[in-house]
mmCIF file of C-alpha atoms and ligand atoms in Angstrom:
data_model
loop_
_atom_site.group_PDB
_atom_site.id
_atom_site.type_symbol
_atom_site.label_atom_id
_atom_site.label_comp_id
_atom_site.label_asym_id
_atom_site.label_seq_id
_atom_site.Cartn_x
_atom_site.Cartn_y
_atom_site.Cartn_z
ATOM 1 C CA MET Q 127 -16.734 -168.454 -60.386
ATOM 2 C CA ARG Q 128 -17.901 -164.846 -60.506
ATOM 3 C CA SER Q 129 -21.336 -164.860 -58.868
ATOM 4 C CA LEU Q 130 -22.652 -167.137 -56.108
ATOM 5 C CA LEU Q 131 -26.346 -166.660 -55.319
ATOM 6 C CA PHE Q 132 -27.819 -167.713 -51.975
ATOM 7 C CA VAL Q 133 -31.227 -169.374 -52.188
ATOM 8 C CA PRO Q 134 -33.181 -170.245 -49.028
ATOM 9 C CA GLY Q 135 -33.479 -174.040 -49.039
ATOM 10 C CA ASP Q 136 -37.011 -174.060 -47.647
ATOM 11 C CA SER Q 137 -38.462 -172.041 -50.537
ATOM 12 C CA PRO Q 138 -39.542 -174.119 -53.561
ATOM 13 C CA LYS Q 139 -40.526 -170.879 -55.299
ATOM 14 C CA LYS Q 140 -37.043 -169.331 -54.968
ATOM 15 C CA LEU Q 141 -35.380 -172.634 -55.815
ATOM 16 C CA ASP Q 142 -37.420 -172.723 -58.971
ATOM 17 C CA LYS Q 143 -36.510 -169.152 -59.829
ATOM 18 C CA CYS Q 144 -32.781 -169.309 -59.139
ATOM 19 C CA LEU Q 145 -31.949 -171.512 -62.142
ATOM 20 C CA ALA Q 146 -32.643 -168.616 -64.499
ATOM 21 C CA SER Q 147 -30.627 -166.098 -62.470
ATOM 22 C CA GLY Q 148 -27.412 -166.410 -64.489
ATOM 23 C CA ALA Q 149 -25.351 -167.097 -61.358
ATOM 24 C CA ASP Q 150 -22.241 -169.230 -61.837
ATOM 25 C CA THR Q 151 -22.979 -171.002 -58.552
ATOM 26 C CA LEU Q 152 -26.120 -171.428 -56.463
ATOM 27 C CA LEU Q 153 -25.689 -171.662 -52.701
ATOM 28 C CA LEU Q 154 -28.685 -173.676 -51.527
ATOM 29 C CA ASP Q 155 -29.040 -172.642 -47.919
ATOM 30 C CA LEU Q 156 -29.957 -174.741 -44.910
ATOM 31 C CA GLU Q 157 -28.407 -172.301 -42.415
ATOM 32 C CA ASP Q 158 -29.265 -168.700 -41.557
ATOM 33 C CA SER Q 159 -32.009 -168.044 -44.114
ATOM 34 C CA VAL Q 160 -34.011 -171.033 -42.856
ATOM 35 C CA ALA Q 161 -36.002 -170.755 -39.617
ATOM 36 C CA PRO Q 162 -35.316 -173.409 -36.944
ATOM 37 C CA SER Q 163 -38.789 -174.906 -37.413
ATOM 38 C CA ALA Q 164 -38.168 -175.360 -41.163
ATOM 39 C CA LYS Q 165 -34.643 -176.811 -40.998
ATOM 40 C CA ILE Q 166 -35.481 -180.507 -41.130
ATOM 41 C CA GLY Q 167 -37.978 -180.109 -43.967
ATOM 42 C CA ALA Q 168 -35.579 -177.952 -45.976
ATOM 43 C CA ARG Q 169 -33.124 -180.859 -46.267
ATOM 44 C CA ALA Q 170 -35.531 -182.903 -48.405
ATOM 45 C CA THR Q 171 -36.623 -179.815 -50.363
ATOM 46 C CA VAL Q 172 -32.995 -179.154 -51.332
ATOM 47 C CA ARG Q 173 -32.292 -182.826 -52.085
ATOM 48 C CA ASP Q 174 -35.341 -183.121 -54.353
ATOM 49 C CA PHE Q 175 -34.449 -179.886 -56.122
ATOM 50 C CA LEU Q 176 -30.895 -181.162 -56.691
ATOM 51 C CA LYS Q 177 -32.084 -184.510 -58.018
ATOM 52 C CA SER Q 178 -33.828 -182.857 -60.929
ATOM 53 C CA ALA Q 179 -31.619 -179.755 -61.335
ATOM 54 C CA VAL Q 180 -28.273 -181.588 -61.646
ATOM 55 C CA LYS Q 181 -29.606 -183.256 -64.801
ATOM 56 C CA GLU Q 182 -29.945 -179.916 -66.633
ATOM 57 C CA LYS Q 183 -27.437 -179.707 -69.508
ATOM 58 C CA LYS Q 184 -26.321 -176.118 -69.043
ATOM 59 C CA ARG Q 185 -26.450 -175.449 -65.353
ATOM 60 C CA PRO Q 186 -24.676 -173.561 -62.589
ATOM 61 C CA ALA Q 187 -22.680 -175.315 -59.895
ATOM 62 C CA PHE Q 188 -24.731 -176.311 -56.854
ATOM 63 C CA TYR Q 189 -23.273 -175.956 -53.358
ATOM 64 C CA VAL Q 190 -25.343 -176.605 -50.235
ATOM 65 C CA ARG Q 191 -24.692 -174.465 -47.173
ATOM 66 C CA ILE Q 192 -25.143 -176.856 -44.263
ATOM 67 C CA ASN Q 193 -25.488 -175.812 -40.632
ATOM 68 C CA SER Q 194 -22.247 -175.318 -38.724
ATOM 69 C CA LEU Q 195 -20.436 -178.215 -37.080
ATOM 70 C CA ASP Q 196 -21.406 -177.124 -33.550
ATOM 71 C CA THR Q 197 -25.184 -177.142 -34.149
ATOM 72 C CA GLY Q 198 -25.805 -180.883 -34.102
ATOM 73 C CA LEU Q 199 -27.474 -180.475 -37.503
ATOM 74 C CA ALA Q 200 -24.525 -180.861 -39.867
ATOM 75 C CA ASP Q 201 -24.538 -184.695 -39.992
ATOM 76 C CA GLY Q 202 -28.246 -184.885 -40.721
ATOM 77 C CA ASP Q 203 -27.891 -182.180 -43.372
ATOM 78 C CA LEU Q 204 -25.107 -184.139 -45.109
ATOM 79 C CA ASP Q 205 -27.017 -187.449 -44.847
ATOM 80 C CA VAL Q 206 -29.901 -186.036 -46.849
ATOM 81 C CA VAL Q 207 -28.343 -183.571 -49.283
ATOM 82 C CA LEU Q 208 -25.527 -185.850 -50.493
ATOM 83 C CA GLU Q 209 -28.292 -188.034 -51.979
ATOM 84 C CA GLY Q 210 -28.835 -185.152 -54.411
ATOM 85 C CA LYS Q 211 -25.170 -185.178 -55.533
ATOM 86 C CA PRO Q 212 -24.395 -181.482 -55.056
ATOM 87 C CA ASP Q 213 -21.177 -180.170 -56.607
ATOM 88 C CA GLY Q 214 -20.105 -179.008 -53.186
ATOM 89 C CA ILE Q 215 -20.796 -178.138 -49.573
ATOM 90 C CA LEU Q 216 -20.421 -174.661 -48.076
ATOM 91 C CA LEU Q 217 -19.354 -174.812 -44.433
ATOM 92 C CA PRO Q 218 -20.363 -171.775 -42.360
ATOM 93 C CA LYS Q 219 -18.589 -170.584 -39.207
ATOM 94 C CA SER Q 220 -15.487 -172.564 -40.045
ATOM 95 C CA ASN Q 221 -12.824 -172.339 -37.364
ATOM 96 C CA GLY Q 222 -9.843 -173.574 -39.323
ATOM 97 C CA HIS Q 223 -7.905 -176.631 -40.444
ATOM 98 C CA GLN Q 224 -9.537 -179.120 -38.061
ATOM 99 C CA ASP Q 225 -13.071 -178.195 -39.068
ATOM 100 C CA LEU Q 226 -12.183 -178.770 -42.702
ATOM 101 C CA VAL Q 227 -10.506 -182.110 -41.945
ATOM 102 C CA LEU Q 228 -13.598 -183.194 -39.989
ATOM 103 C CA LEU Q 229 -15.990 -182.122 -42.753
ATOM 104 C CA ASP Q 230 -13.854 -183.896 -45.346
ATOM 105 C CA ALA Q 231 -14.135 -187.150 -43.375
ATOM 106 C CA LYS Q 232 -17.890 -186.772 -42.954
ATOM 107 C CA ILE Q 233 -18.320 -186.240 -46.693
ATOM 108 C CA THR Q 234 -16.015 -189.169 -47.528
ATOM 109 C CA ALA Q 235 -18.277 -191.508 -45.538
ATOM 110 C CA ARG Q 236 -21.423 -190.280 -47.303
ATOM 111 C CA GLU Q 237 -19.807 -190.498 -50.730
ATOM 112 C CA ALA Q 238 -19.104 -194.169 -50.024
ATOM 113 C CA ILE Q 239 -22.650 -194.775 -48.798
ATOM 114 C CA HIS Q 240 -24.226 -193.106 -51.834
ATOM 115 C CA GLY Q 241 -21.817 -194.600 -54.376
ATOM 116 C CA LEU Q 242 -20.321 -191.241 -55.328
ATOM 117 C CA PRO Q 243 -16.711 -191.061 -56.525
ATOM 118 C CA ASP Q 244 -14.303 -190.457 -53.648
ATOM 119 C CA GLY Q 245 -13.485 -186.746 -53.401
ATOM 120 C CA SER Q 246 -16.071 -185.672 -55.987
ATOM 121 C CA THR Q 247 -17.899 -183.330 -53.597
ATOM 122 C CA LYS Q 248 -16.068 -180.009 -53.299
ATOM 123 C CA VAL Q 249 -16.049 -177.671 -50.295
ATOM 124 C CA MET Q 250 -16.038 -173.934 -49.718
ATOM 125 C CA VAL Q 251 -15.642 -172.398 -46.277
ATOM 126 C CA LEU Q 252 -17.022 -169.259 -44.700
ATOM 127 C CA VAL Q 253 -14.415 -167.684 -42.472
ATOM 128 C CA THR Q 254 -14.305 -164.666 -40.131
ATOM 129 C CA GLU Q 255 -17.802 -165.480 -38.865
ATOM 130 C CA THR Q 256 -16.502 -166.242 -35.368
ATOM 131 C CA PRO Q 257 -13.833 -164.364 -33.380
ATOM 132 C CA LEU Q 258 -11.735 -167.552 -33.127
ATOM 133 C CA SER Q 259 -11.779 -168.072 -36.889
ATOM 134 C CA VAL Q 260 -9.861 -164.832 -37.402
ATOM 135 C CA PHE Q 261 -6.864 -166.459 -35.725
ATOM 136 C CA THR Q 262 -6.909 -169.687 -37.770
ATOM 137 C CA LEU Q 263 -7.090 -168.130 -41.228
ATOM 138 C CA GLY Q 264 -3.650 -169.309 -42.258
ATOM 139 C CA THR Q 265 -4.357 -172.979 -41.560
ATOM 140 C CA TYR Q 266 -6.476 -174.090 -44.536
ATOM 141 C CA LYS Q 267 -3.715 -175.023 -46.960
ATOM 142 C CA GLY Q 268 -3.416 -178.800 -47.206
ATOM 143 C CA ALA Q 269 -6.424 -179.560 -44.983
ATOM 144 C CA SER Q 270 -8.512 -181.022 -47.808
ATOM 145 C CA ASP Q 271 -8.192 -181.450 -51.562
ATOM 146 C CA ARG Q 272 -11.893 -180.689 -51.751
ATOM 147 C CA LEU Q 273 -11.407 -177.006 -50.931
ATOM 148 C CA THR Q 274 -12.206 -174.733 -53.892
ATOM 149 C CA GLY Q 275 -12.947 -171.387 -52.286
ATOM 150 C CA LEU Q 276 -13.013 -169.296 -49.169
ATOM 151 C CA SER Q 277 -15.278 -166.362 -48.356
ATOM 152 C CA TRP Q 278 -15.117 -163.898 -45.519
ATOM 153 C CA ALA Q 279 -18.197 -162.568 -43.702
ATOM 154 C CA ALA Q 280 -19.040 -159.534 -41.581
ATOM 155 C CA LEU Q 281 -22.508 -159.865 -40.085
ATOM 156 C CA ASP Q 282 -22.052 -162.900 -37.857
ATOM 157 C CA LEU Q 283 -18.719 -161.610 -36.571
ATOM 158 C CA ALA Q 284 -20.281 -158.249 -35.723
ATOM 159 C CA VAL Q 285 -23.068 -159.980 -33.812
ATOM 160 C CA ALA Q 286 -20.577 -162.243 -32.020
ATOM 161 C CA VAL Q 287 -18.546 -159.285 -30.718
ATOM 162 C CA ASN Q 288 -21.550 -157.066 -29.960
ATOM 163 C CA ALA Q 289 -20.617 -154.458 -32.566
ATOM 164 C CA GLU Q 290 -23.349 -151.913 -33.231
ATOM 165 C CA THR Q 291 -22.561 -151.954 -36.939
ATOM 166 C CA TYR Q 292 -19.905 -153.089 -39.379
ATOM 167 C CA ARG Q 293 -20.414 -150.233 -41.806
ATOM 168 C CA LEU Q 294 -19.919 -146.490 -41.486
ATOM 169 C CA GLU Q 295 -22.602 -144.020 -42.602
ATOM 170 C CA ASN Q 296 -20.891 -143.715 -46.011
ATOM 171 C CA GLY Q 297 -21.054 -147.493 -46.564
ATOM 172 C CA ASP Q 298 -17.379 -148.217 -45.902
ATOM 173 C CA TYR Q 299 -16.528 -151.062 -43.538
ATOM 174 C CA THR Q 300 -15.522 -150.067 -40.021
ATOM 175 C CA PRO Q 301 -11.838 -150.817 -39.270
ATOM 176 C CA PRO Q 302 -12.354 -154.279 -37.681
ATOM 177 C CA TYR Q 303 -14.206 -155.469 -40.816
ATOM 178 C CA GLN Q 304 -11.603 -153.987 -43.155
ATOM 179 C CA VAL Q 305 -9.172 -156.240 -41.299
ATOM 180 C CA ALA Q 306 -11.466 -159.282 -41.601
ATOM 181 C CA ARG Q 307 -11.912 -158.645 -45.332
ATOM 182 C CA ALA Q 308 -8.193 -158.282 -45.968
ATOM 183 C CA LEU Q 309 -7.292 -161.346 -43.922
ATOM 184 C CA GLY Q 310 -9.992 -163.395 -45.661
ATOM 185 C CA LEU Q 311 -8.601 -162.345 -49.037
ATOM 186 C CA PHE Q 312 -5.061 -163.342 -48.119
ATOM 187 C CA ALA Q 313 -6.224 -166.584 -46.475
ATOM 188 C CA ALA Q 314 -7.880 -167.689 -49.725
ATOM 189 C CA HIS Q 315 -4.786 -166.917 -51.777
ATOM 190 C CA ALA Q 316 -2.535 -168.576 -49.200
ATOM 191 C CA ALA Q 317 -4.616 -171.749 -49.545
ATOM 192 C CA ASN Q 318 -4.549 -171.403 -53.348
ATOM 193 C CA VAL Q 319 -8.320 -171.345 -53.676
ATOM 194 C CA LEU Q 320 -10.871 -168.819 -54.953
ATOM 195 C CA ALA Q 321 -11.266 -165.672 -52.866
ATOM 196 C CA ILE Q 322 -14.962 -164.793 -52.666
ATOM 197 C CA ASP Q 323 -16.305 -161.493 -51.364
ATOM 198 C CA THR Q 324 -19.184 -161.382 -48.885
ATOM 199 C CA PRO Q 325 -22.680 -160.408 -50.147
ATOM 200 C CA TYR Q 326 -23.965 -156.841 -50.313
ATOM 201 C CA LEU Q 327 -27.163 -156.986 -48.323
ATOM 202 C CA ASN Q 328 -28.826 -153.772 -49.530
ATOM 203 C CA PHE Q 329 -30.206 -155.517 -52.603
ATOM 204 C CA ARG Q 330 -32.027 -152.492 -54.059
ATOM 205 C CA ASP Q 331 -28.806 -150.400 -54.133
ATOM 206 C CA GLU Q 332 -27.271 -151.272 -57.504
ATOM 207 C CA ALA Q 333 -24.671 -148.483 -57.440
ATOM 208 C CA GLY Q 334 -23.450 -149.605 -54.015
ATOM 209 C CA LEU Q 335 -23.180 -153.212 -55.194
ATOM 210 C CA LYS Q 336 -21.263 -152.199 -58.314
ATOM 211 C CA LYS Q 337 -18.813 -150.089 -56.315
ATOM 212 C CA GLU Q 338 -18.217 -152.824 -53.745
ATOM 213 C CA SER Q 339 -17.802 -155.456 -56.492
ATOM 214 C CA GLU Q 340 -15.259 -153.284 -58.327
ATOM 215 C CA GLU Q 341 -13.320 -152.763 -55.115
ATOM 216 C CA ALA Q 342 -13.322 -156.521 -54.536
ATOM 217 C CA ARG Q 343 -12.001 -157.224 -58.057
ATOM 218 C CA ARG Q 344 -9.416 -154.469 -57.676
ATOM 219 C CA ASP Q 345 -8.121 -156.057 -54.480
ATOM 220 C CA GLY Q 346 -7.890 -159.635 -55.777
ATOM 221 C CA PHE Q 347 -11.224 -161.341 -55.119
ATOM 222 C CA HIS Q 348 -12.360 -163.723 -57.865
ATOM 223 C CA GLY Q 349 -16.087 -163.260 -57.303
ATOM 224 C CA LYS Q 350 -18.829 -162.174 -54.950
ATOM 225 C CA MET Q 351 -21.796 -163.742 -53.242
ATOM 226 C CA ALA Q 352 -25.314 -162.445 -53.932
ATOM 227 C CA ILE Q 353 -28.574 -162.679 -52.042
ATOM 228 C CA HIS Q 354 -31.000 -161.520 -54.744
ATOM 229 C CA PRO Q 355 -31.212 -162.506 -58.440
ATOM 230 C CA ALA Q 356 -31.042 -158.832 -59.463
ATOM 231 C CA GLN Q 357 -27.472 -158.673 -58.113
ATOM 232 C CA VAL Q 358 -26.133 -161.422 -60.373
ATOM 233 C CA ALA Q 359 -25.777 -159.527 -63.665
ATOM 234 C CA ILE Q 360 -23.896 -156.682 -61.981
ATOM 235 C CA ILE Q 361 -21.470 -159.064 -60.283
ATOM 236 C CA ASN Q 362 -20.931 -161.095 -63.463
ATOM 237 C CA GLU Q 363 -20.160 -157.978 -65.426
ATOM 238 C CA VAL Q 364 -17.670 -156.632 -62.903
ATOM 239 C CA PHE Q 365 -15.805 -159.937 -62.584
ATOM 240 C CA THR Q 366 -15.668 -160.667 -66.313
ATOM 241 C CA PRO Q 367 -12.472 -159.161 -67.750
ATOM 242 C CA ASN Q 368 -13.382 -156.374 -70.208
ATOM 243 C CA THR Q 369 -11.939 -155.893 -73.694
ATOM 244 C CA GLU Q 370 -9.585 -153.129 -72.573
ATOM 245 C CA ALA Q 371 -8.118 -155.238 -69.730
ATOM 246 C CA ILE Q 372 -7.710 -158.253 -72.036
ATOM 247 C CA LYS Q 373 -5.923 -156.104 -74.610
ATOM 248 C CA ARG Q 374 -3.547 -154.727 -71.982
ATOM 249 C CA ALA Q 375 -2.795 -158.203 -70.626
ATOM 250 C CA GLN Q 376 -2.208 -159.627 -74.096
ATOM 251 C CA ALA Q 377 0.210 -156.776 -74.878
ATOM 252 C CA ILE Q 378 2.251 -157.618 -71.772
ATOM 253 C CA VAL Q 379 2.355 -161.331 -72.594
ATOM 254 C CA ASP Q 380 3.321 -160.522 -76.198
ATOM 255 C CA ALA Q 381 6.064 -158.130 -75.080
ATOM 256 C CA PHE Q 382 7.689 -160.799 -72.917
ATOM 257 C CA ALA Q 383 7.298 -163.404 -75.665
ATOM 258 C CA ALA Q 384 9.105 -161.060 -78.047
ATOM 259 C CA ASN Q 385 11.977 -160.656 -75.549
ATOM 260 C CA PRO Q 386 12.555 -164.219 -74.329
ATOM 261 C CA GLY Q 387 15.725 -163.535 -72.340
ATOM 262 C CA ALA Q 388 14.540 -160.336 -70.681
ATOM 263 C CA GLY Q 389 13.639 -160.207 -66.973
ATOM 264 C CA THR Q 390 12.317 -156.700 -67.275
ATOM 265 C CA ILE Q 391 11.116 -154.608 -70.204
ATOM 266 C CA GLY Q 392 9.687 -151.158 -70.841
ATOM 267 C CA VAL Q 393 6.206 -150.803 -72.358
ATOM 268 C CA ASP Q 394 4.621 -147.371 -72.888
ATOM 269 C CA GLY Q 395 7.061 -145.790 -70.447
ATOM 270 C CA ASN Q 396 6.344 -148.330 -67.693
ATOM 271 C CA MET Q 397 8.715 -150.889 -66.250
ATOM 272 C CA LEU Q 398 7.344 -154.435 -66.408
ATOM 273 C CA ASP Q 399 8.840 -157.474 -64.724
ATOM 274 C CA ARG Q 400 7.755 -160.946 -63.646
ATOM 275 C CA PRO Q 401 4.831 -160.010 -61.339
ATOM 276 C CA HIS Q 402 3.268 -158.008 -64.204
ATOM 277 C CA LEU Q 403 3.564 -161.006 -66.508
ATOM 278 C CA ILE Q 404 1.992 -163.301 -63.912
ATOM 279 C CA ARG Q 405 -0.898 -160.877 -63.406
ATOM 280 C CA ALA Q 406 -1.465 -160.593 -67.156
ATOM 281 C CA GLU Q 407 -1.423 -164.379 -67.568
ATOM 282 C CA LYS Q 408 -3.934 -164.764 -64.717
ATOM 283 C CA LEU Q 409 -6.296 -162.264 -66.309
ATOM 284 C CA LEU Q 410 -6.120 -164.058 -69.651
ATOM 285 C CA ALA Q 411 -6.774 -167.376 -67.889
ATOM 286 C CA THR Q 412 -9.871 -165.863 -66.235
ATOM 287 C CA ALA Q 413 -11.085 -164.541 -69.596
ATOM 288 C CA LYS Q 414 -10.512 -167.957 -71.142
ATOM 289 C CA ALA Q 415 -12.423 -169.707 -68.338
ATOM 290 C CA ALA Q 416 -15.311 -167.299 -68.888
ATOM 291 C CA GLY Q 417 -15.280 -168.210 -72.580
ATOM 292 C CA ILE Q 418 -14.547 -164.681 -73.810
ATOM 293 C CA ILE Q 419 -11.262 -165.473 -75.571
HETATM 294 N N1 COA J 551 -33.192 -166.748 -55.023
HETATM 295 C C1 COA J 551 -34.200 -166.985 -55.892
HETATM 296 N N2 COA J 551 -35.266 -166.186 -56.052
HETATM 297 C C2 COA J 551 -35.289 -165.060 -55.306
HETATM 298 C C3 COA J 551 -34.269 -164.740 -54.394
HETATM 299 C C4 COA J 551 -33.188 -165.635 -54.258
HETATM 300 N N3 COA J 551 -32.193 -165.393 -53.414
HETATM 301 N N4 COA J 551 -34.561 -163.556 -53.815
HETATM 302 C C5 COA J 551 -35.714 -163.149 -54.345
HETATM 303 N N5 COA J 551 -36.174 -164.053 -55.239
HETATM 304 C C6 COA J 551 -37.385 -163.974 -56.042
HETATM 305 C C7 COA J 551 -38.591 -163.653 -55.184
HETATM 306 O O1 COA J 551 -39.176 -164.849 -54.712
HETATM 307 C C8 COA J 551 -39.489 -162.915 -56.149
HETATM 308 O O2 COA J 551 -40.154 -163.856 -56.953
HETATM 309 P P1 COA J 551 -41.605 -163.499 -57.623
HETATM 310 O O3 COA J 551 -41.343 -162.352 -58.554
HETATM 311 O O4 COA J 551 -41.969 -164.772 -58.312
HETATM 312 O O5 COA J 551 -42.496 -163.130 -56.477
HETATM 313 C C9 COA J 551 -38.501 -162.168 -57.024
HETATM 314 O O6 COA J 551 -37.257 -162.862 -56.913
HETATM 315 C C10 COA J 551 -38.323 -160.736 -56.617
HETATM 316 O O7 COA J 551 -38.008 -160.681 -55.239
HETATM 317 P P2 COA J 551 -38.230 -159.383 -54.375
HETATM 318 O O8 COA J 551 -39.696 -159.143 -54.180
HETATM 319 O O9 COA J 551 -37.457 -158.283 -55.008
HETATM 320 O O10 COA J 551 -37.561 -159.718 -53.001
HETATM 321 P P3 COA J 551 -38.233 -160.447 -51.749
HETATM 322 O O11 COA J 551 -38.736 -159.395 -50.823
HETATM 323 O O12 COA J 551 -39.198 -161.483 -52.222
HETATM 324 O O13 COA J 551 -37.008 -161.211 -51.107
HETATM 325 C C11 COA J 551 -35.119 -161.531 -49.713
HETATM 326 C C12 COA J 551 -35.992 -160.495 -50.436
HETATM 327 C C13 COA J 551 -33.900 -160.840 -49.148
HETATM 328 C C14 COA J 551 -35.928 -162.188 -48.598
HETATM 329 C C15 COA J 551 -34.687 -162.604 -50.763
HETATM 330 O O14 COA J 551 -33.965 -161.951 -51.760
HETATM 331 C C16 COA J 551 -33.891 -163.759 -50.204
HETATM 332 O O15 COA J 551 -34.471 -164.694 -49.662
HETATM 333 N N6 COA J 551 -32.559 -163.750 -50.385
HETATM 334 C C17 COA J 551 -31.705 -164.816 -49.928
HETATM 335 C C18 COA J 551 -31.406 -164.645 -48.458
HETATM 336 C C19 COA J 551 -30.363 -165.628 -47.981
HETATM 337 O O16 COA J 551 -30.215 -166.708 -48.496
HETATM 338 N N7 COA J 551 -29.592 -165.225 -46.964
HETATM 339 C C20 COA J 551 -28.529 -166.039 -46.439
HETATM 340 C C21 COA J 551 -27.189 -165.561 -46.886
HETATM 341 S S1 COA J 551 -26.738 -163.986 -46.274
HETATM 342 MG MG1 MG J 552 -24.503 -166.144 -41.363
#
């Protein structure tokens, strides 16, 4: 899952457009991109879109971002959108293990009501959106088998703590948001799920998006969220292993295969041991999943 494009759930025009975006996943939004007055109507708009879109042969995954558990809207959101059989639910402002357990139970009930296979609806969580959530990041492992991914976020946290900004003039994150990003990354890996980078909001700045995407890949994120269709191709390219990287990984795997008993070997003047092999195998698995090898 390289690219995940947000689409406001109250916009039939954008919903129509998003299918051709090339995104691996569409995040159909009922939360922050939908005005309070449009929230109830957006549920049916998203459900009706899903009902026809899930039938497409070659299609992206569909996740619906519901409103957070403390809004009083989450149950109504789930009641309506589960009728459309989304691939998953994206929970915003998640505060840890208990929120995920609660959401899992709510989904289980709706799956039974709508005749969907038990556990078929996956979940992703948005973390570091509340100050509390920063302190529960290590609690997701084992909370629900539905969990497929975890993404960190900066904007809501900055608003919650009254920060004037979360970026410096040069575009870098300010120190508190470097911490949130790093903790979010490690939280995803600790839970053994996909680590997803937060969207780059300046959607006309392609160079900035490319740089931030490359930094995310470098650090261990599997993919990045997008807010505009024009961002998708850049993200897909950055998160698809290139020929050079595949060649390097294959050489490492081959070198270990040729030396079955060896714990460590030298290749091109570099020492390689188990972590290098694991990293090479992961890269080849990603390339395989993307259909390149
Ligand atoms: N999904 C699908 N289509 C989108 C889209 C999206 N996220 N963002 C833009 N488009 C469409 C526009 O409707 C427009 O269609 P048109 O050519 O038929 O008129 C086209 O792509 C070009 O859009 P553009 O004019 O460049 O941008 P805009 O000013 O219309 O929209 C935003 C800018 C930011 C409002 C829009 O990109 C958006 O709604 N993004 C999602 C925001 C969101 O979900 N935020 C929550 C998560 S942070
Ligand atoms: Mg938000």
